[in-house]
mmCIF file of C-alpha atoms in Angstrom:
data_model
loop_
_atom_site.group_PDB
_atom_site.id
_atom_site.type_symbol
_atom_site.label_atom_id
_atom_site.label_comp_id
_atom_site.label_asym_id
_atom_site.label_seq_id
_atom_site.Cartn_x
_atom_site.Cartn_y
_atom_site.Cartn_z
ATOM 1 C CA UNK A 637 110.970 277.786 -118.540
ATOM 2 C CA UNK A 638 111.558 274.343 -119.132
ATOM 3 C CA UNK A 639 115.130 272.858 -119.240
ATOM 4 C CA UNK A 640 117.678 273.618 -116.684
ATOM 5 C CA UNK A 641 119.506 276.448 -118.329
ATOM 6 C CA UNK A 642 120.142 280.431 -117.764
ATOM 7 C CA UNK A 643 116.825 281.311 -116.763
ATOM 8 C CA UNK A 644 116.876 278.868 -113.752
ATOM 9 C CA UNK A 645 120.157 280.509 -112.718
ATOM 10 C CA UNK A 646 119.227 283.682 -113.015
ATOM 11 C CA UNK A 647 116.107 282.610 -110.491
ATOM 12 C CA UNK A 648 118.252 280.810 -108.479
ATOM 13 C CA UNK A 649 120.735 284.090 -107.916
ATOM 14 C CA UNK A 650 118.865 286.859 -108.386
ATOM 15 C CA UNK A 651 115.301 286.186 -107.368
ATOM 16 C CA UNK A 652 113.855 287.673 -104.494
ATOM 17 C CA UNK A 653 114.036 284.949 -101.374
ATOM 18 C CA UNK A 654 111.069 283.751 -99.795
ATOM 19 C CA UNK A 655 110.068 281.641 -96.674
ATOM 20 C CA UNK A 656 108.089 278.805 -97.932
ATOM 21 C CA UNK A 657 107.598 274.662 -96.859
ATOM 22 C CA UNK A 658 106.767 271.880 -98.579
ATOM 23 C CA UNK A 659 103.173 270.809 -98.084
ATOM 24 C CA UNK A 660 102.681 268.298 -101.361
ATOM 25 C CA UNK A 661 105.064 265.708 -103.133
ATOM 26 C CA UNK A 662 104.191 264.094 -106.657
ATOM 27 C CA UNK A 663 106.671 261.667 -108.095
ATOM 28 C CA UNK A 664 106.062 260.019 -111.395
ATOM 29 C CA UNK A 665 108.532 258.931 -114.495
ATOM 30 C CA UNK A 666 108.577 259.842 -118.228
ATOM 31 C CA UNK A 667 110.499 258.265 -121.087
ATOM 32 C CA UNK A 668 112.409 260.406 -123.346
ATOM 33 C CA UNK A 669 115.048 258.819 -125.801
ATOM 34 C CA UNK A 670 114.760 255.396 -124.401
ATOM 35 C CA UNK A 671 115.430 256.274 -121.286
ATOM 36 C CA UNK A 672 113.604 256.593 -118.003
ATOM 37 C CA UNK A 673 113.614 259.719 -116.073
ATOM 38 C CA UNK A 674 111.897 260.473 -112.409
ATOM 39 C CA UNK A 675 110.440 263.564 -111.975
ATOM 40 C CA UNK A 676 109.669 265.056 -108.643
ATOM 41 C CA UNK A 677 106.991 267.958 -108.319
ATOM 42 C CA UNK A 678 106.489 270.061 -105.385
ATOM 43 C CA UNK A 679 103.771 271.615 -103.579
ATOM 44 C CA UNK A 680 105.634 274.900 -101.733
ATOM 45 C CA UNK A 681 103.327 276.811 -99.314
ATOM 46 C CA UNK A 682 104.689 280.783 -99.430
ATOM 47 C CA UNK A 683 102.696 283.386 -97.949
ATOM 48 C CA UNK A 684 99.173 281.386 -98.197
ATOM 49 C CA UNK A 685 99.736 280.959 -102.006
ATOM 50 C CA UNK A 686 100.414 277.209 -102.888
ATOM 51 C CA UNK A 687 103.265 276.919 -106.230
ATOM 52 C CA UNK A 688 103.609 273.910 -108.167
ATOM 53 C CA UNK A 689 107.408 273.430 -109.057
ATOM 54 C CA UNK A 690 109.229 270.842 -110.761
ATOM 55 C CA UNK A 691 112.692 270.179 -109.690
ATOM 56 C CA UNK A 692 115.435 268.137 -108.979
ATOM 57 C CA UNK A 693 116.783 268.831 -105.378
ATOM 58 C CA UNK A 694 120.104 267.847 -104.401
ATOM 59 C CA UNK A 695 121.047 265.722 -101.622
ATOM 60 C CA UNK A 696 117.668 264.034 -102.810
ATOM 61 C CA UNK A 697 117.488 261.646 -99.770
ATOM 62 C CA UNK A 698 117.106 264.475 -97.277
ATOM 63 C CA UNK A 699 114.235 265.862 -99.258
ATOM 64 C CA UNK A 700 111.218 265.585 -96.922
ATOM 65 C CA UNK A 701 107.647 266.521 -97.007
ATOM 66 C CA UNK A 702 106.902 269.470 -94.456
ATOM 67 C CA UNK A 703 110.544 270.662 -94.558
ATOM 68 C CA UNK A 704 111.146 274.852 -94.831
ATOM 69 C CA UNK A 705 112.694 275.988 -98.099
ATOM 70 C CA UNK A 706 113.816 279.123 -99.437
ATOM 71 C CA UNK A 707 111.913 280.041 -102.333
ATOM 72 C CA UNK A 708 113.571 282.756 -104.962
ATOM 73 C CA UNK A 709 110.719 284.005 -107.307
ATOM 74 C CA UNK A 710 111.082 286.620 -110.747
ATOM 75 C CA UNK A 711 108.048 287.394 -111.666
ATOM 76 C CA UNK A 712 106.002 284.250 -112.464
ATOM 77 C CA UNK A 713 108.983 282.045 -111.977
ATOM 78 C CA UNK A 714 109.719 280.469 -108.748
ATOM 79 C CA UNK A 715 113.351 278.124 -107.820
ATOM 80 C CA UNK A 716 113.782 276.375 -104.629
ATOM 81 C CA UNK A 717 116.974 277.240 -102.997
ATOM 82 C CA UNK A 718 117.816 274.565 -101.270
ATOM 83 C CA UNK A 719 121.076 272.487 -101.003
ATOM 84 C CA UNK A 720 122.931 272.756 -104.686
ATOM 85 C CA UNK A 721 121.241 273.340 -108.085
ATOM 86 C CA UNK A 722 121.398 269.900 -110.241
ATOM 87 C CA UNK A 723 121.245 270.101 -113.979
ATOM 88 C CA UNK A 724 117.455 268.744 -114.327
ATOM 89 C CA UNK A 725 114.330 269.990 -115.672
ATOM 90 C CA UNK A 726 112.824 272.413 -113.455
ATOM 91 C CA UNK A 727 109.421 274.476 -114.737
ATOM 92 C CA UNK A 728 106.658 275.421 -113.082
ATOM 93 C CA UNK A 729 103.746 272.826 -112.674
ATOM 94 C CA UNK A 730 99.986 272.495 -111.370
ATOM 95 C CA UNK A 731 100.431 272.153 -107.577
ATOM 96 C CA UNK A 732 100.624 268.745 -106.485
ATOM 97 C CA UNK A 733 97.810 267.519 -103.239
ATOM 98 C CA UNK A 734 98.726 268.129 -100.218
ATOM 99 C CA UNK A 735 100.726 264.855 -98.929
ATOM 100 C CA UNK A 736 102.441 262.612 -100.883
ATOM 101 C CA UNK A 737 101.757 261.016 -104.494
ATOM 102 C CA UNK A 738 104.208 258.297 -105.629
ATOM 103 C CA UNK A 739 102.914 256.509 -109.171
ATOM 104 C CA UNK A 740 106.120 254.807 -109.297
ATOM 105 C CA UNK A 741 106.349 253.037 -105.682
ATOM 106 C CA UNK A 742 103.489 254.072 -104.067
ATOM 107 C CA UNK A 743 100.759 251.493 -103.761
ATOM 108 C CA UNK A 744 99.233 249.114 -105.367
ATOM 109 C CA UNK A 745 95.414 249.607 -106.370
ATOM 110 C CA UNK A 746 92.437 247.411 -106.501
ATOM 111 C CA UNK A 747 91.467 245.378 -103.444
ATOM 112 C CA UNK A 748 94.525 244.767 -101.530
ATOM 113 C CA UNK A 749 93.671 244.502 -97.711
ATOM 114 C CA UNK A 750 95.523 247.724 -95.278
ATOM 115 C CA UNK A 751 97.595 246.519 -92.201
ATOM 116 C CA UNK A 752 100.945 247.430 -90.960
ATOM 117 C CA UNK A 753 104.041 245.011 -91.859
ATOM 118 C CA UNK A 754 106.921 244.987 -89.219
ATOM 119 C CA UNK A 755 110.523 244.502 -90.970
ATOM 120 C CA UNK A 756 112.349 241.709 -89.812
ATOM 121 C CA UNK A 757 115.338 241.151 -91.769
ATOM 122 C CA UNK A 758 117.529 243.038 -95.087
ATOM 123 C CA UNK A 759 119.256 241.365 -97.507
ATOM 124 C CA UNK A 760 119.732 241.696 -101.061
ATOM 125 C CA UNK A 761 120.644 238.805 -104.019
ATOM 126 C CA UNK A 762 122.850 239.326 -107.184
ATOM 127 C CA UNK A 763 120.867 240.422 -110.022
ATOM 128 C CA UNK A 764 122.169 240.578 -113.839
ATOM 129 C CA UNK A 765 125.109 237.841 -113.517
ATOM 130 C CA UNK A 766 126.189 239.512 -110.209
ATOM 131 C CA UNK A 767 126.656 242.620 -112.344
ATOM 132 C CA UNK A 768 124.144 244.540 -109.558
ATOM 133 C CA UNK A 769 122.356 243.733 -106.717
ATOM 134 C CA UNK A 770 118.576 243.754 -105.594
ATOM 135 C CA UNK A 771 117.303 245.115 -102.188
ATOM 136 C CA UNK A 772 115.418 242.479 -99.792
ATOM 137 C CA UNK A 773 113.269 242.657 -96.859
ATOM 138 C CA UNK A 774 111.824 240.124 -94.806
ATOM 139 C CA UNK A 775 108.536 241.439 -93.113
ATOM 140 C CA UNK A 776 105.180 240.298 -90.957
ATOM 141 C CA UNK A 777 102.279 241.380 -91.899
ATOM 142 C CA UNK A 778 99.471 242.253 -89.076
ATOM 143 C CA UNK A 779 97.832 238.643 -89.727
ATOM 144 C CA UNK A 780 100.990 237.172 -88.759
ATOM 145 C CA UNK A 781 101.980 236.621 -92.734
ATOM 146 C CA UNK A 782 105.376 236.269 -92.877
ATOM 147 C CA UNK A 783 106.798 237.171 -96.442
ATOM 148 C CA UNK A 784 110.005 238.767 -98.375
ATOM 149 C CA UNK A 785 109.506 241.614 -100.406
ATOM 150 C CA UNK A 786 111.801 241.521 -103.373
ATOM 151 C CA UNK A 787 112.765 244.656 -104.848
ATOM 152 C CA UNK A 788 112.463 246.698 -101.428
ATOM 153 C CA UNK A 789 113.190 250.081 -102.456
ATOM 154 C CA UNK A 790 112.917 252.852 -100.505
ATOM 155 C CA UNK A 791 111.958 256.344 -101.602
ATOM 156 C CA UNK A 792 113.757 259.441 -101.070
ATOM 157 C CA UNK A 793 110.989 261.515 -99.180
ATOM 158 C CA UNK A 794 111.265 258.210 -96.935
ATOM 159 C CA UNK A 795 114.736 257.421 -96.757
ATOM 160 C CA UNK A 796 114.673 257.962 -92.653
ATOM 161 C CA UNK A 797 112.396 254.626 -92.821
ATOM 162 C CA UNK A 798 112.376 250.952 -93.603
ATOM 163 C CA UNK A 799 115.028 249.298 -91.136
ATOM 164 C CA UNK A 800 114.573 245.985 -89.307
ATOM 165 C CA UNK A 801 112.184 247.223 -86.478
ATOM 166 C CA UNK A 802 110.442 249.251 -88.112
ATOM 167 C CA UNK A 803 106.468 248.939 -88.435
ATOM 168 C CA UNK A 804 105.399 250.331 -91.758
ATOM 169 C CA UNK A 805 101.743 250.573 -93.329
ATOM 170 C CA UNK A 806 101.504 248.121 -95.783
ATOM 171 C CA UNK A 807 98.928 246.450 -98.117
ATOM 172 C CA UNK A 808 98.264 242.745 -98.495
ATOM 173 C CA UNK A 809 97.089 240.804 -101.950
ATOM 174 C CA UNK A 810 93.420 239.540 -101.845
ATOM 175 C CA UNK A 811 94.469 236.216 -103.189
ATOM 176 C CA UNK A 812 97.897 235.805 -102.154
ATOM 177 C CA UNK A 813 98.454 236.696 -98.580
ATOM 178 C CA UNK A 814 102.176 236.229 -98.873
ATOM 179 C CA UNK A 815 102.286 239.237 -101.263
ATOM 180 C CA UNK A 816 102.996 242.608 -99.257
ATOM 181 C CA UNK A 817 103.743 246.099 -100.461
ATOM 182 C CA UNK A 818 104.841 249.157 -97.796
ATOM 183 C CA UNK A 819 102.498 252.327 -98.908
ATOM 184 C CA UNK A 820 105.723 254.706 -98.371
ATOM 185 C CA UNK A 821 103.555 257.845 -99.243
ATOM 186 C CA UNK A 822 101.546 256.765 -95.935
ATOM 187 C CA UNK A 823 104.749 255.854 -94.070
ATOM 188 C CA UNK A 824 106.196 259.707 -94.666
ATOM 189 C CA UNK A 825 103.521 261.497 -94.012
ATOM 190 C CA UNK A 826 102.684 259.814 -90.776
ATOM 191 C CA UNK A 827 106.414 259.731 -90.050
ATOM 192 C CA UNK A 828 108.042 263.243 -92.199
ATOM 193 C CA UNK A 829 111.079 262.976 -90.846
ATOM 194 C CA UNK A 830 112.020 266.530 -91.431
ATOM 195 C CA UNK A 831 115.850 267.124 -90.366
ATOM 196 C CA UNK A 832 116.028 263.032 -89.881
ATOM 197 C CA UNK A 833 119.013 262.142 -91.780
ATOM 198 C CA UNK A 834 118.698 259.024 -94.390
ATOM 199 C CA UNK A 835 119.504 256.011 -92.707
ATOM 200 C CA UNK A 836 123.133 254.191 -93.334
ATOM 201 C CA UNK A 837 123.610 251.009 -94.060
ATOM 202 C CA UNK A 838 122.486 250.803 -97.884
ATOM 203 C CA UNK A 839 118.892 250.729 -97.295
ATOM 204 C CA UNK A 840 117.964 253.371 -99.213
ATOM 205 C CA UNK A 841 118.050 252.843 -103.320
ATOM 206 C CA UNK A 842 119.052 255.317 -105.569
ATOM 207 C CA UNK A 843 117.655 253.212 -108.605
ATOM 208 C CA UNK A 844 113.922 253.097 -108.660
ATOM 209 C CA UNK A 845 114.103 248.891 -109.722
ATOM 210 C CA UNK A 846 115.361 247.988 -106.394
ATOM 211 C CA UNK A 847 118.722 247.046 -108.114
ATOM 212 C CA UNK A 848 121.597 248.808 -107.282
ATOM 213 C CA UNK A 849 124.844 248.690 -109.862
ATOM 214 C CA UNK A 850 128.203 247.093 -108.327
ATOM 215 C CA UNK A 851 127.004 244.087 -106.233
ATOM 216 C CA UNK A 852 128.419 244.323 -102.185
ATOM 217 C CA UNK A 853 128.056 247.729 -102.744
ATOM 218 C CA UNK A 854 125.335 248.801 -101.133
ATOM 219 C CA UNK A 855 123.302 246.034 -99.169
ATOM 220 C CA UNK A 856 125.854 243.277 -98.267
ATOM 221 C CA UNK A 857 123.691 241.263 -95.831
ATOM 222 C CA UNK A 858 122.809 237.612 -97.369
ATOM 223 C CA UNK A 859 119.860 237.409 -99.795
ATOM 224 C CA UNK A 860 116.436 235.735 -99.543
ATOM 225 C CA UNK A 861 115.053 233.531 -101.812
ATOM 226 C CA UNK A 862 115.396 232.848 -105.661
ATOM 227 C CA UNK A 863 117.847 234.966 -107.959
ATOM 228 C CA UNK A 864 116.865 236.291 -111.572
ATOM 229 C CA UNK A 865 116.345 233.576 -114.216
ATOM 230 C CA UNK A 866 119.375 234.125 -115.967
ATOM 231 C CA UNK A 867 121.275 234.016 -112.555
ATOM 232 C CA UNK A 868 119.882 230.557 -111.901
ATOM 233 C CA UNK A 869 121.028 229.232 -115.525
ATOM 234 C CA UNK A 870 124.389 230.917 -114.821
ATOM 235 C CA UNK A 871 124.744 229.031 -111.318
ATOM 236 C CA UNK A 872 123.164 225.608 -112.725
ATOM 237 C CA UNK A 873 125.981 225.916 -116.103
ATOM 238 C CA UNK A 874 129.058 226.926 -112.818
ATOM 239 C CA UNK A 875 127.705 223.921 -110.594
ATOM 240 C CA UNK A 876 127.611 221.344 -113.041
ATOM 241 C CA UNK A 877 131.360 222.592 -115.053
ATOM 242 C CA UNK A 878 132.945 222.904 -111.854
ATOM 243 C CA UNK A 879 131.958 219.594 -110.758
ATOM 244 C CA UNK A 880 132.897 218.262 -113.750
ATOM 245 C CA UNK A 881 136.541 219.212 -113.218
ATOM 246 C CA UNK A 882 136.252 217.892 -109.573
ATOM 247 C CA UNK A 883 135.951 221.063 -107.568
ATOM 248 C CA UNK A 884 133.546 221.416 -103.882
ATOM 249 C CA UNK A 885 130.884 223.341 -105.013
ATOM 250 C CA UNK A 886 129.076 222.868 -101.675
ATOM 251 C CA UNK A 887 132.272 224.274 -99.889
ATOM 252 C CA UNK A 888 130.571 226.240 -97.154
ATOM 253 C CA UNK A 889 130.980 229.816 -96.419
ATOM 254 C CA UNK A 890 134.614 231.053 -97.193
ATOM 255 C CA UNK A 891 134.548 232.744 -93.978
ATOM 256 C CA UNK A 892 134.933 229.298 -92.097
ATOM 257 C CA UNK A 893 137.412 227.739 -94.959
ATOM 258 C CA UNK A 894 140.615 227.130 -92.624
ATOM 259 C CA UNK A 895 142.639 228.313 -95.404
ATOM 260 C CA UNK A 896 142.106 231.755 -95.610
ATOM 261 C CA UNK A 897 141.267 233.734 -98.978
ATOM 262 C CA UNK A 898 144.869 235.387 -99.035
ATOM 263 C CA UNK A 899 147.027 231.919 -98.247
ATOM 264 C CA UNK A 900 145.133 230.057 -100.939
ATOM 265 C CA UNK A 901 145.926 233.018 -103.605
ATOM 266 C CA UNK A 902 149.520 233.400 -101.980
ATOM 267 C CA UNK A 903 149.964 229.606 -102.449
ATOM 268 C CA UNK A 904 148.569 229.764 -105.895
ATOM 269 C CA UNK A 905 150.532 232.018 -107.282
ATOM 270 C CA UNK A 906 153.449 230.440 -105.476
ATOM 271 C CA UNK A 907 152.660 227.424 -107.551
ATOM 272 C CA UNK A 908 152.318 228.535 -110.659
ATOM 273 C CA UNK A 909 155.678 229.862 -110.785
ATOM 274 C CA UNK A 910 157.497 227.158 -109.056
ATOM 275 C CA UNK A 911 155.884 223.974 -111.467
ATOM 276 C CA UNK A 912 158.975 221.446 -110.931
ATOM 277 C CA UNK A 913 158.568 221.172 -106.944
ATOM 278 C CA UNK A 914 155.125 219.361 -105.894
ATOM 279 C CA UNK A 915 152.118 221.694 -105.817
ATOM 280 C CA UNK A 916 151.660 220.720 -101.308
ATOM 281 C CA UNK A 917 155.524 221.629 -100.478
ATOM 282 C CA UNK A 918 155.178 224.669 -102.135
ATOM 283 C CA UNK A 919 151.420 225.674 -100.607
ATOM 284 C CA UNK A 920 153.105 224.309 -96.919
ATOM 285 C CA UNK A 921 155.328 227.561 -97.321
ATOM 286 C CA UNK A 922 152.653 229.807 -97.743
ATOM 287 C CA UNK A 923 151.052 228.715 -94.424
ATOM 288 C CA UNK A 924 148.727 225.401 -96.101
ATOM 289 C CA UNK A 925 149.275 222.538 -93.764
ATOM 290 C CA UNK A 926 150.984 219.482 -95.283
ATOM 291 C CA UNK A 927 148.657 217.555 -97.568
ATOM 292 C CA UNK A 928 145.473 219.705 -97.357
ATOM 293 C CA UNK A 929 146.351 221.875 -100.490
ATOM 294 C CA UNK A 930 144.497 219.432 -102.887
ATOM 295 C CA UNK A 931 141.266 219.881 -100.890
ATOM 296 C CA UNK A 932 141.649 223.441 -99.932
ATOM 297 C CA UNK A 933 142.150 224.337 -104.223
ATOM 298 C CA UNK A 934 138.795 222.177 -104.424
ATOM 299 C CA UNK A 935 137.034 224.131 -101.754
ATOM 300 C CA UNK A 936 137.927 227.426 -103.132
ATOM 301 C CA UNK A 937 137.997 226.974 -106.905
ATOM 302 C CA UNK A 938 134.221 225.682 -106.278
ATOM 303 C CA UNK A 939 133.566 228.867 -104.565
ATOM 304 C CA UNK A 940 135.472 230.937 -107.822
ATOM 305 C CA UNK A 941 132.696 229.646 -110.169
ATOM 306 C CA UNK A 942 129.900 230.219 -108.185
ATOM 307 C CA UNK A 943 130.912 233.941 -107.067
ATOM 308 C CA UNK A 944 131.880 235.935 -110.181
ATOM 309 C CA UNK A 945 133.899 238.494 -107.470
ATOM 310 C CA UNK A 946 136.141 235.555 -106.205
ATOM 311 C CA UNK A 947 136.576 234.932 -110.014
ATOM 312 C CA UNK A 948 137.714 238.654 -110.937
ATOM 313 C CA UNK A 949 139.858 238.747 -107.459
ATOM 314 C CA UNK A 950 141.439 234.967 -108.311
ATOM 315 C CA UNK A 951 142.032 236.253 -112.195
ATOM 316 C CA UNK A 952 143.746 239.675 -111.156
ATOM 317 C CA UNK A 953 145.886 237.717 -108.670
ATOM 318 C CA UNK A 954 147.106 235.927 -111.321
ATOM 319 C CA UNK A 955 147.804 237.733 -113.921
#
């Protein structure tokens, strides 16, 4: 055994089927070829006997600890048949412990003070030049701590957890108080889940860093707190170049701008191919009222250098 190939489909179709459950979840990474990869080990109860198997199982986020699976064993080898076979390593292992073991988000060690931390808010901020997007929660600890937890990602044995409401167990930094991290192993197995379906909304993160590719994607409620480094160089170089050619860039949300998105591209375009009649009589047509297309092309082109998805939108519009 070892990588997914013929001898894991031969298992998968021809072993002999078993009733079994999961009793024990280990979840740790490796890195192979410069590259990352999760692996997720199971503890399957059949018969009394405990196996250890190594697998990916596919729709990951319904995975849950103390859920029955069908187990197809030939000879020594054992598959679990359970949703559809994914093309990942699958062997068998040393049993994990009963419960759940998480060395990538589980929790931290060394000190940090146990409590329960009730989520309040999700957001998320752009994250590699808006190029992705990072999870946020805003939670209270049980001393009444009040802090944002950056990077909230929520693992797959735990994906029926973690919205606003929610009272999680959590940890707490012994010097910084305003430091929390939710022990999701502790969460799950107080709280399996099993047949719970994952919970909508975006909460749930696919990508172990808490960032999730394509920002708006997946968690489209407003951020907390400070963006990346390079994010905040990118937004300090916009602010001071768009001022410099006299745009707002403290225009206010676009939702309130009483020029709507669509009328100020409509009018733009409008514009651009009409350059001998003045730039308001040809916006008025397009629904601008008369003399408020100067300040409405300051209000939004402000917005276009701060928000690199108004920029692709505005460029595509015009090309």
């Amino acid at each position: 055994m070892g990588l997914f190939g013929p001898s894991f489909m031969k298992v998968w179709q021809a072993g002999a089927p078993v009733e079994g459950k999961i009793v024990g979840i280990r979840r740790s990474q490796v890195s192979e070829d410069e590259s990352t990869i999760d692996l997720e080990d199971y503890a399957v109860e059949v018969g009394g006997e405990i196996l250890g198997i190594r697998q990916r199982l596919s729709p990951l986020q319904d995975v849950r600890l103390g859920m029955p699976v069908t187990v197809h064993r030939n000879g020594k080898a054992a598959v679990i048949r359970w949703g559809a076979p994914v093309e990942r390593r699958w062997k068998s292992v040393k049993p994990p412990a009963a419960g759940i073991e998480d060395k990538i988000d589980g929790p931290p060690r060394g000190g940090w003070a146990s409590g329960q931390a009730e989520v309040l808010d999700l957001g998320s901020r752009s994250a590699m030049l808006g190029l992705a997007t990072v999870a946020q929660a805003k939670v209270r600890f049980s001393d009444g701590t009040e802090a944002l937890v950056d990077k909230y990602v929520v693992p797959f044995y735990a994906s029926h957890l973690g919205a606003a409401g929610d009272k999680l167990p959590a940890l707490q930094h012994p010097r910084d108080a305003r430091k929390i991290r939710i022990d999701w192993p502790a969460a799950a197995v107080a709280v399996p889940g099993v047949g719970v379906a994952a919970l909508g909304g975006g909460i749930v993160n696919t990508a172990e860093s808490g960032s999730v590719m394509g920002a708006g994607d997946s968690n489209s409620h407003p951020g907390f707190g400070k963006a990346g480094l390079i994010d905040r160089l990118q937004a300090k170089v916009a602010a001071s170049t768009g001022a410099a050619a006299g745009f707002d860039m403290n225009a206010g949300p676009a939702a309130e701008d009483p020029v709507t998105w669509e009328t100020f591209l409509a009018a733009t375009v409008a514009i651009r191919d009409d350059p001998t009649t003045p730039a308001d009589e040809v916006a008025q047509r397009h629904g601008v009222p008369a003399g408020e297309w100067e300040a409405a092309n300051k209000r939004w082109m402000g917005r276009i250098m701060s928000d690199w998805k108004l920029g692709a939108a505005y460029g595509q519009a015009l090309s």
